[in-house]
């Protein structure tokens, strides 16, 4: 066994299904989830003889929008290509995709990576190679055993059914450079990406519904003095449908590959799949079996030409993105990083918070206080109107402020009585603070807002 | 004159003046089919019942005084046929291949819809080289079509049935497709007018694709006037075909009578060099004399990349064919891949090879670059001249079986026609006489979207020669 150290080199391909009304190349409804099989179909998405694709303008604009949100360049000319391969879920025998002239290229996404050891956040930029548009395939449903076969002279048969409702739904593929060094970074990136497409309101990016699909490619590089060491293999992992699985699959792969390399074997270049039951990746297709897709320009669709004006119009449609909103919340409302991050995680919560702040201003309620309530009390924002929330806060505030002096007295008393807890808290045990808060509430005769109290004690103990 | 021998223009006049009914006209056509198609083999499907129904409907409209709608229904009661690549709802559409022997589309091609909306009576679906792969009609999985002018000879392909049956007066016009000459070649071998419109002028939606960047949707007619009338119906932007520009459609019949005085007509010298049959050359000299007499200025021009056209075409076309035929897997419709015959297999293999990793740059990409040069040849020529003329084929029709074992020889019969497809320009084939009793034709080529001009030249030439008046004699 050698003792060489290795560094992970990970790249990501992410597919995001757009939530356009109609499919990518025909007028069929793209809202196929849970619909009766083969009811959202027409000659185009069934690949019938003579049918032709006509690109969906909305999907093209949304792809540009995603590209812009990821700081990409948008070339003024782009084109579609045919990716040829045979599979029953691909009715035409080719997928209309984009090969060498994608809608967007050369972008980047900034991540904040938590460093457990140093207890701080490191900033890291992941480069985005390209963002392109393509069509989804049909869905295969595999039936096993005890099914009456429709094939002559065969009573029982294992067979597969094809549902073409998903065939032709617009997909955006986002390809990163191999800039990730850990599963943690990958997950952070995915969360960010999901958040962005949801903010743009172009995809629900629901993993469980298959609206967002992930394919990491994973290699290991020797840590050595050689700066540009060539890596001669790459393992792609497919069929991952949750952030948790992607983390597990990457960690598993890194370990597996390291073991091989330590035995001085080169891992096979191949495609593997994540098996959640076995908790491991399983080989699916080796390099020799890899497809030759015979890409060539799609003759049925003329090249796409954008004008600078069109691009800036699309740019103007992009509202504040999560990272901008987070910074603004910190600055405008005096929130800390943690609170601002939680409140901007999704746009609905962020909008709710801002609405409440607006109303709260009339009641002399500080944004920070509203943030505390929304975050700590886990307010159900779908059932509590912002105005109602403010009323609640106002009344609890009243009870607390009325006996401010009495409260002060109790707090001082509790702090004095519990020097161990105070010391623990100062060492970093946040539980200790919650214990102290609990003690105060118990002593205090009236109802009191725990969030406000916690904040107050935090300040006091600093 | 028998009703089935009429041109569309003549039949329209007769129907309007109630000299005969659409039912009578349709029946005359059906009788001709019954009498002669067993030998000619021009039809894959004859829609007798539907045709009689449609004719009755037309007669009802005519007797109800539909005259005010007359201009909106330019084909009211006129029997026409469709090449069996055109999807027709609930009518078998085979592409001439056993793969689709029993395939009935669930929808009409855009052009089919337009023709029906214009009042046409669809009399049937015509034979063709399977998947439109061929220049003679012999590649059909439903047997070869015979040339009505001499049944030992091929009618030209791949729109073989559409041409042969029209020359045999089994209907008044038919649709075709032209990817490398498949309308013009049979038109010239059968003494007919064949139009290959500008790429994108007519919608391809619903027409089984051969090579998508080359496929032009046109038609065969007895006269230039009829051809122009048909294009008035079929041309225009289609929301289902992204390659049809939103260019206005002129009235193509309007300028027919303008004549060709002072027009500059180019003669591409490369077309008259090697491989041209002596008699075809003579025939072409006659054509030049006639055009001069009509007042045209004939100017020699050069299309320097002509010699690379066939090589270029036989890279691009099979590449697109190999991709377009991938959907015929027998899963959703049709028979499985074992039903493909030799020529389709040959093109699938060629195309798959040239698109493969490592070969793409050397073949497909290079061919696309040559294609750009060929296109530029024409653009340069059209700076100097208004239109070009050339023979359609280097030889007249050949005997059935003569070239079937030599695909390369067969491919070379398209040497003068593939250039227009590569350049995306329109071309009109018009009869130019006979060699040993077999028809030959010339083609008029113009810049993109210059169909009006092509009809203008074609009409002047046709009126001066009147070859269209000659009829094939069919022996029982």
PDB file of N, CA and C in Angstrom, chain B residues 291-373:
ATOM      1  N   UNK B 291     -35.333  29.820 -76.895  1.00  0.00           N
ATOM      2  CA  UNK B 291     -35.324  30.906 -75.900  1.00  0.00           C
ATOM      3  C   UNK B 291     -34.751  32.189 -76.505  1.00  0.00           C
ATOM      4  N   UNK B 292     -33.724  32.045 -77.346  1.00  0.00           N
ATOM      5  CA  UNK B 292     -33.164  33.215 -78.031  1.00  0.00           C
ATOM      6  C   UNK B 292     -34.222  33.863 -78.910  1.00  0.00           C
ATOM      7  N   UNK B 293     -34.924  33.015 -79.647  1.00  0.00           N
ATOM      8  CA  UNK B 293     -35.967  33.504 -80.551  1.00  0.00           C
ATOM      9  C   UNK B 293     -37.038  34.267 -79.767  1.00  0.00           C
ATOM     10  N   UNK B 294     -37.287  33.819 -78.513  1.00  0.00           N
ATOM     11  CA  UNK B 294     -38.314  34.484 -77.695  1.00  0.00           C
ATOM     12  C   UNK B 294     -37.785  35.783 -77.084  1.00  0.00           C
ATOM     13  N   UNK B 295     -36.521  36.085 -77.334  1.00  0.00           N
ATOM     14  CA  UNK B 295     -35.988  37.378 -76.905  1.00  0.00           C
ATOM     15  C   UNK B 295     -35.060  37.351 -75.710  1.00  0.00           C
ATOM     16  N   UNK B 296     -34.787  36.171 -75.203  1.00  0.00           N
ATOM     17  CA  UNK B 296     -33.901  36.096 -74.031  1.00  0.00           C
ATOM     18  C   UNK B 296     -32.445  36.286 -74.443  1.00  0.00           C
ATOM     19  N   UNK B 297     -31.662  36.851 -73.535  1.00  0.00           N
ATOM     20  CA  UNK B 297     -30.217  36.946 -73.743  1.00  0.00           C
ATOM     21  C   UNK B 297     -29.553  35.763 -73.087  1.00  0.00           C
ATOM     22  N   UNK B 298     -28.939  34.904 -73.864  1.00  0.00           N
ATOM     23  CA  UNK B 298     -28.289  33.740 -73.284  1.00  0.00           C
ATOM     24  C   UNK B 298     -26.824  34.056 -72.991  1.00  0.00           C
ATOM     25  N   UNK B 299     -26.442  33.784 -71.769  1.00  0.00           N
ATOM     26  CA  UNK B 299     -25.079  34.115 -71.333  1.00  0.00           C
ATOM     27  C   UNK B 299     -24.445  32.897 -70.691  1.00  0.00           C
ATOM     28  N   UNK B 300     -23.237  32.572 -71.108  1.00  0.00           N
ATOM     29  CA  UNK B 300     -22.567  31.436 -70.471  1.00  0.00           C
ATOM     30  C   UNK B 300     -22.073  31.855 -69.083  1.00  0.00           C
ATOM     31  N   UNK B 301     -22.334  31.007 -68.090  1.00  0.00           N
ATOM     32  CA  UNK B 301     -21.837  31.286 -66.741  1.00  0.00           C
ATOM     33  C   UNK B 301     -21.119  30.049 -66.215  1.00  0.00           C
ATOM     34  N   UNK B 302     -20.424  30.247 -65.099  1.00  0.00           N
ATOM     35  CA  UNK B 302     -19.688  29.129 -64.513  1.00  0.00           C
ATOM     36  C   UNK B 302     -20.181  28.851 -63.103  1.00  0.00           C
ATOM     37  N   UNK B 303     -20.389  27.577 -62.810  1.00  0.00           N
ATOM     38  CA  UNK B 303     -20.680  27.125 -61.437  1.00  0.00           C
ATOM     39  C   UNK B 303     -19.530  26.186 -61.075  1.00  0.00           C
ATOM     40  N   UNK B 304     -18.396  26.755 -60.659  1.00  0.00           N
ATOM     41  CA  UNK B 304     -17.144  25.986 -60.603  1.00  0.00           C
ATOM     42  C   UNK B 304     -17.154  24.766 -59.682  1.00  0.00           C
ATOM     43  N   UNK B 305     -18.016  24.732 -58.674  1.00  0.00           N
ATOM     44  CA  UNK B 305     -17.971  23.589 -57.757  1.00  0.00           C
ATOM     45  C   UNK B 305     -18.946  22.474 -58.113  1.00  0.00           C
ATOM     46  N   UNK B 306     -19.503  22.542 -59.319  1.00  0.00           N
ATOM     47  CA  UNK B 306     -20.478  21.535 -59.743  1.00  0.00           C
ATOM     48  C   UNK B 306     -19.934  20.108 -59.628  1.00  0.00           C
ATOM     49  N   UNK B 307     -18.653  19.933 -59.946  1.00  0.00           N
ATOM     50  CA  UNK B 307     -18.116  18.568 -59.952  1.00  0.00           C
ATOM     51  C   UNK B 307     -18.122  17.914 -58.571  1.00  0.00           C
ATOM     52  N   UNK B 308     -18.229  18.714 -57.505  1.00  0.00           N
ATOM     53  CA  UNK B 308     -18.247  18.130 -56.157  1.00  0.00           C
ATOM     54  C   UNK B 308     -19.666  17.878 -55.625  1.00  0.00           C
ATOM     55  N   UNK B 309     -20.661  18.272 -56.444  1.00  0.00           N
ATOM     56  CA  UNK B 309     -22.040  18.253 -55.940  1.00  0.00           C
ATOM     57  C   UNK B 309     -22.516  16.859 -55.536  1.00  0.00           C
ATOM     58  N   UNK B 310     -22.289  15.869 -56.399  1.00  0.00           N
ATOM     59  CA  UNK B 310     -22.780  14.517 -56.091  1.00  0.00           C
ATOM     60  C   UNK B 310     -22.088  13.957 -54.848  1.00  0.00           C
ATOM     61  N   UNK B 311     -20.788  14.157 -54.756  1.00  0.00           N
ATOM     62  CA  UNK B 311     -20.048  13.663 -53.584  1.00  0.00           C
ATOM     63  C   UNK B 311     -20.565  14.322 -52.313  1.00  0.00           C
ATOM     64  N   UNK B 312     -20.766  15.629 -52.400  1.00  0.00           N
ATOM     65  CA  UNK B 312     -21.264  16.411 -51.269  1.00  0.00           C
ATOM     66  C   UNK B 312     -22.663  15.935 -50.866  1.00  0.00           C
ATOM     67  N   UNK B 313     -23.504  15.764 -51.898  1.00  0.00           N
ATOM     68  CA  UNK B 313     -24.880  15.315 -51.663  1.00  0.00           C
ATOM     69  C   UNK B 313     -24.915  13.926 -51.031  1.00  0.00           C
ATOM     70  N   UNK B 314     -24.038  13.042 -51.489  1.00  0.00           N
ATOM     71  CA  UNK B 314     -24.061  11.680 -50.960  1.00  0.00           C
ATOM     72  C   UNK B 314     -23.333  11.526 -49.631  1.00  0.00           C
ATOM     73  N   UNK B 315     -22.894  12.633 -49.049  1.00  0.00           N
ATOM     74  CA  UNK B 315     -22.474  12.623 -47.644  1.00  0.00           C
ATOM     75  C   UNK B 315     -23.630  13.166 -46.793  1.00  0.00           C
ATOM     76  N   UNK B 316     -24.126  14.339 -47.167  1.00  0.00           N
ATOM     77  CA  UNK B 316     -25.137  15.015 -46.343  1.00  0.00           C
ATOM     78  C   UNK B 316     -26.450  14.224 -46.319  1.00  0.00           C
ATOM     79  N   UNK B 317     -26.893  13.825 -47.496  1.00  0.00           N
ATOM     80  CA  UNK B 317     -28.185  13.147 -47.578  1.00  0.00           C
ATOM     81  C   UNK B 317     -28.228  11.849 -46.775  1.00  0.00           C
ATOM     82  N   UNK B 318     -27.288  10.905 -46.938  1.00  0.00           N
ATOM     83  CA  UNK B 318     -27.369   9.682 -46.120  1.00  0.00           C
ATOM     84  C   UNK B 318     -27.208   9.959 -44.621  1.00  0.00           C
ATOM     85  N   UNK B 319     -26.417  10.985 -44.266  1.00  0.00           N
ATOM     86  CA  UNK B 319     -26.266  11.314 -42.845  1.00  0.00           C
ATOM     87  C   UNK B 319     -27.634  11.639 -42.250  1.00  0.00           C
ATOM     88  N   UNK B 320     -28.366  12.508 -42.941  1.00  0.00           N
ATOM     89  CA  UNK B 320     -29.691  12.886 -42.432  1.00  0.00           C
ATOM     90  C   UNK B 320     -30.665  11.719 -42.524  1.00  0.00           C
ATOM     91  N   UNK B 321     -30.548  10.924 -43.583  1.00  0.00           N
ATOM     92  CA  UNK B 321     -31.401   9.736 -43.722  1.00  0.00           C
ATOM     93  C   UNK B 321     -31.188   8.811 -42.525  1.00  0.00           C
ATOM     94  N   UNK B 322     -29.918   8.566 -42.170  1.00  0.00           N
ATOM     95  CA  UNK B 322     -29.636   7.601 -41.098  1.00  0.00           C
ATOM     96  C   UNK B 322     -30.302   8.036 -39.801  1.00  0.00           C
ATOM     97  N   UNK B 323     -30.348   9.348 -39.580  1.00  0.00           N
ATOM     98  CA  UNK B 323     -30.981   9.858 -38.371  1.00  0.00           C
ATOM     99  C   UNK B 323     -32.510   9.822 -38.490  1.00  0.00           C
ATOM    100  N   UNK B 324     -33.014  10.212 -39.661  1.00  0.00           N
ATOM    101  CA  UNK B 324     -34.469  10.263 -39.848  1.00  0.00           C
ATOM    102  C   UNK B 324     -35.128   8.886 -39.811  1.00  0.00           C
ATOM    103  N   UNK B 325     -34.380   7.851 -40.128  1.00  0.00           N
ATOM    104  CA  UNK B 325     -34.978   6.510 -40.143  1.00  0.00           C
ATOM    105  C   UNK B 325     -34.882   5.805 -38.784  1.00  0.00           C
ATOM    106  N   UNK B 326     -34.248   6.480 -37.809  1.00  0.00           N
ATOM    107  CA  UNK B 326     -34.089   5.856 -36.496  1.00  0.00           C
ATOM    108  C   UNK B 326     -35.419   5.582 -35.799  1.00  0.00           C
ATOM    109  N   UNK B 327     -36.429   6.392 -36.111  1.00  0.00           N
ATOM    110  CA  UNK B 327     -37.704   6.261 -35.395  1.00  0.00           C
ATOM    111  C   UNK B 327     -38.486   5.022 -35.824  1.00  0.00           C
ATOM    112  N   UNK B 328     -38.074   4.380 -36.918  1.00  0.00           N
ATOM    113  CA  UNK B 328     -38.832   3.227 -37.416  1.00  0.00           C
ATOM    114  C   UNK B 328     -38.355   1.961 -36.718  1.00  0.00           C
ATOM    115  N   UNK B 329     -38.729   1.862 -35.430  1.00  0.00           N
ATOM    116  CA  UNK B 329     -38.254   0.755 -34.610  1.00  0.00           C
ATOM    117  C   UNK B 329     -39.337  -0.286 -34.351  1.00  0.00           C
ATOM    118  N   UNK B 330     -40.537  -0.034 -34.883  1.00  0.00           N
ATOM    119  CA  UNK B 330     -41.619  -1.003 -34.709  1.00  0.00           C
ATOM    120  C   UNK B 330     -42.263  -0.977 -33.341  1.00  0.00           C
ATOM    121  N   UNK B 331     -41.866  -0.032 -32.483  1.00  0.00           N
ATOM    122  CA  UNK B 331     -42.431  -0.009 -31.130  1.00  0.00           C
ATOM    123  C   UNK B 331     -43.808   0.670 -31.109  1.00  0.00           C
ATOM    124  N   UNK B 332     -43.896   1.837 -31.717  1.00  0.00           N
ATOM    125  CA  UNK B 332     -45.152   2.585 -31.636  1.00  0.00           C
ATOM    126  C   UNK B 332     -46.052   2.380 -32.853  1.00  0.00           C
ATOM    127  N   UNK B 333     -45.445   2.080 -34.001  1.00  0.00           N
ATOM    128  CA  UNK B 333     -46.212   1.901 -35.233  1.00  0.00           C
ATOM    129  C   UNK B 333     -45.321   1.139 -36.208  1.00  0.00           C
ATOM    130  N   UNK B 334     -45.917   0.578 -37.231  1.00  0.00           N
ATOM    131  CA  UNK B 334     -45.137  -0.040 -38.301  1.00  0.00           C
ATOM    132  C   UNK B 334     -44.446  -1.331 -37.911  1.00  0.00           C
ATOM    133  N   UNK B 335     -43.759  -1.899 -38.898  1.00  0.00           N
ATOM    134  CA  UNK B 335     -43.013  -3.140 -38.670  1.00  0.00           C
ATOM    135  C   UNK B 335     -41.609  -2.833 -38.178  1.00  0.00           C
ATOM    136  N   UNK B 336     -40.912  -3.874 -37.735  1.00  0.00           N
ATOM    137  CA  UNK B 336     -39.573  -3.636 -37.187  1.00  0.00           C
ATOM    138  C   UNK B 336     -38.526  -3.458 -38.288  1.00  0.00           C
ATOM    139  N   UNK B 337     -37.277  -3.309 -37.863  1.00  0.00           N
ATOM    140  CA  UNK B 337     -36.208  -2.909 -38.789  1.00  0.00           C
ATOM    141  C   UNK B 337     -35.823  -3.985 -39.797  1.00  0.00           C
ATOM    142  N   UNK B 338     -36.259  -5.220 -39.551  1.00  0.00           N
ATOM    143  CA  UNK B 338     -35.908  -6.275 -40.503  1.00  0.00           C
ATOM    144  C   UNK B 338     -36.613  -6.041 -41.845  1.00  0.00           C
ATOM    145  N   UNK B 339     -37.580  -5.113 -41.867  1.00  0.00           N
ATOM    146  CA  UNK B 339     -38.324  -4.857 -43.094  1.00  0.00           C
ATOM    147  C   UNK B 339     -37.650  -3.830 -44.017  1.00  0.00           C
ATOM    148  N   UNK B 340     -36.581  -3.231 -43.557  1.00  0.00           N
ATOM    149  CA  UNK B 340     -35.852  -2.295 -44.431  1.00  0.00           C
ATOM    150  C   UNK B 340     -35.203  -3.073 -45.574  1.00  0.00           C
ATOM    151  N   UNK B 341     -35.207  -2.495 -46.769  1.00  0.00           N
ATOM    152  CA  UNK B 341     -34.576  -3.166 -47.917  1.00  0.00           C
ATOM    153  C   UNK B 341     -33.220  -2.512 -48.235  1.00  0.00           C
ATOM    154  N   UNK B 342     -32.557  -3.032 -49.263  1.00  0.00           N
ATOM    155  CA  UNK B 342     -31.137  -2.727 -49.484  1.00  0.00           C
ATOM    156  C   UNK B 342     -30.753  -1.250 -49.531  1.00  0.00           C
ATOM    157  N   UNK B 343     -31.476  -0.464 -50.333  1.00  0.00           N
ATOM    158  CA  UNK B 343     -31.035   0.917 -50.527  1.00  0.00           C
ATOM    159  C   UNK B 343     -31.108   1.700 -49.218  1.00  0.00           C
ATOM    160  N   UNK B 344     -32.175   1.496 -48.442  1.00  0.00           N
ATOM    161  CA  UNK B 344     -32.282   2.180 -47.148  1.00  0.00           C
ATOM    162  C   UNK B 344     -31.142   1.739 -46.239  1.00  0.00           C
ATOM    163  N   UNK B 345     -30.863   0.444 -46.238  1.00  0.00           N
ATOM    164  CA  UNK B 345     -29.771  -0.067 -45.385  1.00  0.00           C
ATOM    165  C   UNK B 345     -28.441   0.544 -45.815  1.00  0.00           C
ATOM    166  N   UNK B 346     -28.246   0.641 -47.132  1.00  0.00           N
ATOM    167  CA  UNK B 346     -27.001   1.218 -47.657  1.00  0.00           C
ATOM    168  C   UNK B 346     -26.838   2.648 -47.132  1.00  0.00           C
ATOM    169  N   UNK B 347     -27.912   3.437 -47.200  1.00  0.00           N
ATOM    170  CA  UNK B 347     -27.818   4.840 -46.782  1.00  0.00           C
ATOM    171  C   UNK B 347     -27.685   4.968 -45.268  1.00  0.00           C
ATOM    172  N   UNK B 348     -28.346   4.084 -44.538  1.00  0.00           N
ATOM    173  CA  UNK B 348     -28.211   4.109 -43.072  1.00  0.00           C
ATOM    174  C   UNK B 348     -26.753   3.850 -42.689  1.00  0.00           C
ATOM    175  N   UNK B 349     -26.138   2.879 -43.367  1.00  0.00           N
ATOM    176  CA  UNK B 349     -24.748   2.550 -43.038  1.00  0.00           C
ATOM    177  C   UNK B 349     -23.804   3.689 -43.420  1.00  0.00           C
ATOM    178  N   UNK B 350     -24.005   4.220 -44.628  1.00  0.00           N
ATOM    179  CA  UNK B 350     -23.179   5.353 -45.079  1.00  0.00           C
ATOM    180  C   UNK B 350     -23.272   6.519 -44.098  1.00  0.00           C
ATOM    181  N   UNK B 351     -24.498   6.882 -43.769  1.00  0.00           N
ATOM    182  CA  UNK B 351     -24.731   8.042 -42.917  1.00  0.00           C
ATOM    183  C   UNK B 351     -24.221   7.835 -41.506  1.00  0.00           C
ATOM    184  N   UNK B 352     -24.424   6.629 -40.986  1.00  0.00           N
ATOM    185  CA  UNK B 352     -23.955   6.328 -39.634  1.00  0.00           C
ATOM    186  C   UNK B 352     -22.435   6.428 -39.586  1.00  0.00           C
ATOM    187  N   UNK B 353     -21.805   5.947 -40.643  1.00  0.00           N
ATOM    188  CA  UNK B 353     -20.344   5.995 -40.718  1.00  0.00           C
ATOM    189  C   UNK B 353     -19.845   7.443 -40.761  1.00  0.00           C
ATOM    190  N   UNK B 354     -20.417   8.244 -41.648  1.00  0.00           N
ATOM    191  CA  UNK B 354     -19.868   9.600 -41.818  1.00  0.00           C
ATOM    192  C   UNK B 354     -20.141  10.503 -40.622  1.00  0.00           C
ATOM    193  N   UNK B 355     -21.128  10.152 -39.794  1.00  0.00           N
ATOM    194  CA  UNK B 355     -21.404  10.977 -38.603  1.00  0.00           C
ATOM    195  C   UNK B 355     -20.636  10.486 -37.376  1.00  0.00           C
ATOM    196  N   UNK B 356     -19.958   9.351 -37.507  1.00  0.00           N
ATOM    197  CA  UNK B 356     -19.307   8.764 -36.332  1.00  0.00           C
ATOM    198  C   UNK B 356     -18.142   9.611 -35.843  1.00  0.00           C
ATOM    199  N   UNK B 357     -17.873   9.471 -34.554  1.00  0.00           N
ATOM    200  CA  UNK B 357     -16.768  10.209 -33.931  1.00  0.00           C
ATOM    201  C   UNK B 357     -15.488   9.904 -34.700  1.00  0.00           C
ATOM    202  N   UNK B 358     -14.745  10.934 -35.032  1.00  0.00           N
ATOM    203  CA  UNK B 358     -13.495  10.733 -35.755  1.00  0.00           C
ATOM    204  C   UNK B 358     -13.653  10.860 -37.262  1.00  0.00           C
ATOM    205  N   UNK B 359     -14.890  10.724 -37.755  1.00  0.00           N
ATOM    206  CA  UNK B 359     -15.118  10.841 -39.195  1.00  0.00           C
ATOM    207  C   UNK B 359     -15.923  12.082 -39.553  1.00  0.00           C
ATOM    208  N   UNK B 360     -16.630  12.601 -38.554  1.00  0.00           N
ATOM    209  CA  UNK B 360     -17.523  13.740 -38.763  1.00  0.00           C
ATOM    210  C   UNK B 360     -16.810  14.899 -39.455  1.00  0.00           C
ATOM    211  N   UNK B 361     -15.613  15.234 -38.944  1.00  0.00           N
ATOM    212  CA  UNK B 361     -14.866  16.380 -39.487  1.00  0.00           C
ATOM    213  C   UNK B 361     -14.482  16.140 -40.948  1.00  0.00           C
ATOM    214  N   UNK B 362     -14.051  14.918 -41.226  1.00  0.00           N
ATOM    215  CA  UNK B 362     -13.553  14.605 -42.559  1.00  0.00           C
ATOM    216  C   UNK B 362     -14.682  14.503 -43.581  1.00  0.00           C
ATOM    217  N   UNK B 363     -15.871  14.090 -43.134  1.00  0.00           N
ATOM    218  CA  UNK B 363     -16.953  13.877 -44.079  1.00  0.00           C
ATOM    219  C   UNK B 363     -18.062  14.923 -43.955  1.00  0.00           C
ATOM    220  N   UNK B 364     -18.875  14.785 -42.943  1.00  0.00           N
ATOM    221  CA  UNK B 364     -20.064  15.640 -42.853  1.00  0.00           C
ATOM    222  C   UNK B 364     -19.692  17.116 -42.837  1.00  0.00           C
ATOM    223  N   UNK B 365     -18.731  17.460 -41.987  1.00  0.00           N
ATOM    224  CA  UNK B 365     -18.373  18.866 -41.848  1.00  0.00           C
ATOM    225  C   UNK B 365     -17.782  19.417 -43.150  1.00  0.00           C
ATOM    226  N   UNK B 366     -16.928  18.623 -43.754  1.00  0.00           N
ATOM    227  CA  UNK B 366     -16.325  19.031 -45.026  1.00  0.00           C
ATOM    228  C   UNK B 366     -17.426  19.208 -46.082  1.00  0.00           C
ATOM    229  N   UNK B 367     -18.350  18.265 -46.130  1.00  0.00           N
ATOM    230  CA  UNK B 367     -19.437  18.344 -47.116  1.00  0.00           C
ATOM    231  C   UNK B 367     -20.267  19.606 -46.905  1.00  0.00           C
ATOM    232  N   UNK B 368     -20.488  19.977 -45.650  1.00  0.00           N
ATOM    233  CA  UNK B 368     -21.266  21.186 -45.368  1.00  0.00           C
ATOM    234  C   UNK B 368     -20.518  22.431 -45.857  1.00  0.00           C
ATOM    235  N   UNK B 369     -19.193  22.375 -45.790  1.00  0.00           N
ATOM    236  CA  UNK B 369     -18.394  23.503 -46.290  1.00  0.00           C
ATOM    237  C   UNK B 369     -18.486  23.587 -47.813  1.00  0.00           C
ATOM    238  N   UNK B 370     -18.426  22.411 -48.467  1.00  0.00           N
ATOM    239  CA  UNK B 370     -18.568  22.384 -49.928  1.00  0.00           C
ATOM    240  C   UNK B 370     -19.952  22.898 -50.313  1.00  0.00           C
ATOM    241  N   UNK B 371     -20.944  22.513 -49.517  1.00  0.00           N
ATOM    242  CA  UNK B 371     -22.300  22.954 -49.780  1.00  0.00           C
ATOM    243  C   UNK B 371     -22.380  24.480 -49.801  1.00  0.00           C
ATOM    244  N   UNK B 372     -21.687  25.113 -48.879  1.00  0.00           N
ATOM    245  CA  UNK B 372     -21.666  26.576 -48.830  1.00  0.00           C
ATOM    246  C   UNK B 372     -21.060  27.143 -50.113  1.00  0.00           C
ATOM    247  N   UNK B 373     -20.023  26.469 -50.634  1.00  0.00           N
ATOM    248  CA  UNK B 373     -19.389  26.933 -51.869  1.00  0.00           C
ATOM    249  C   UNK B 373     -20.335  26.796 -53.065  1.00  0.00           C
TER     250      UNK B 373
END
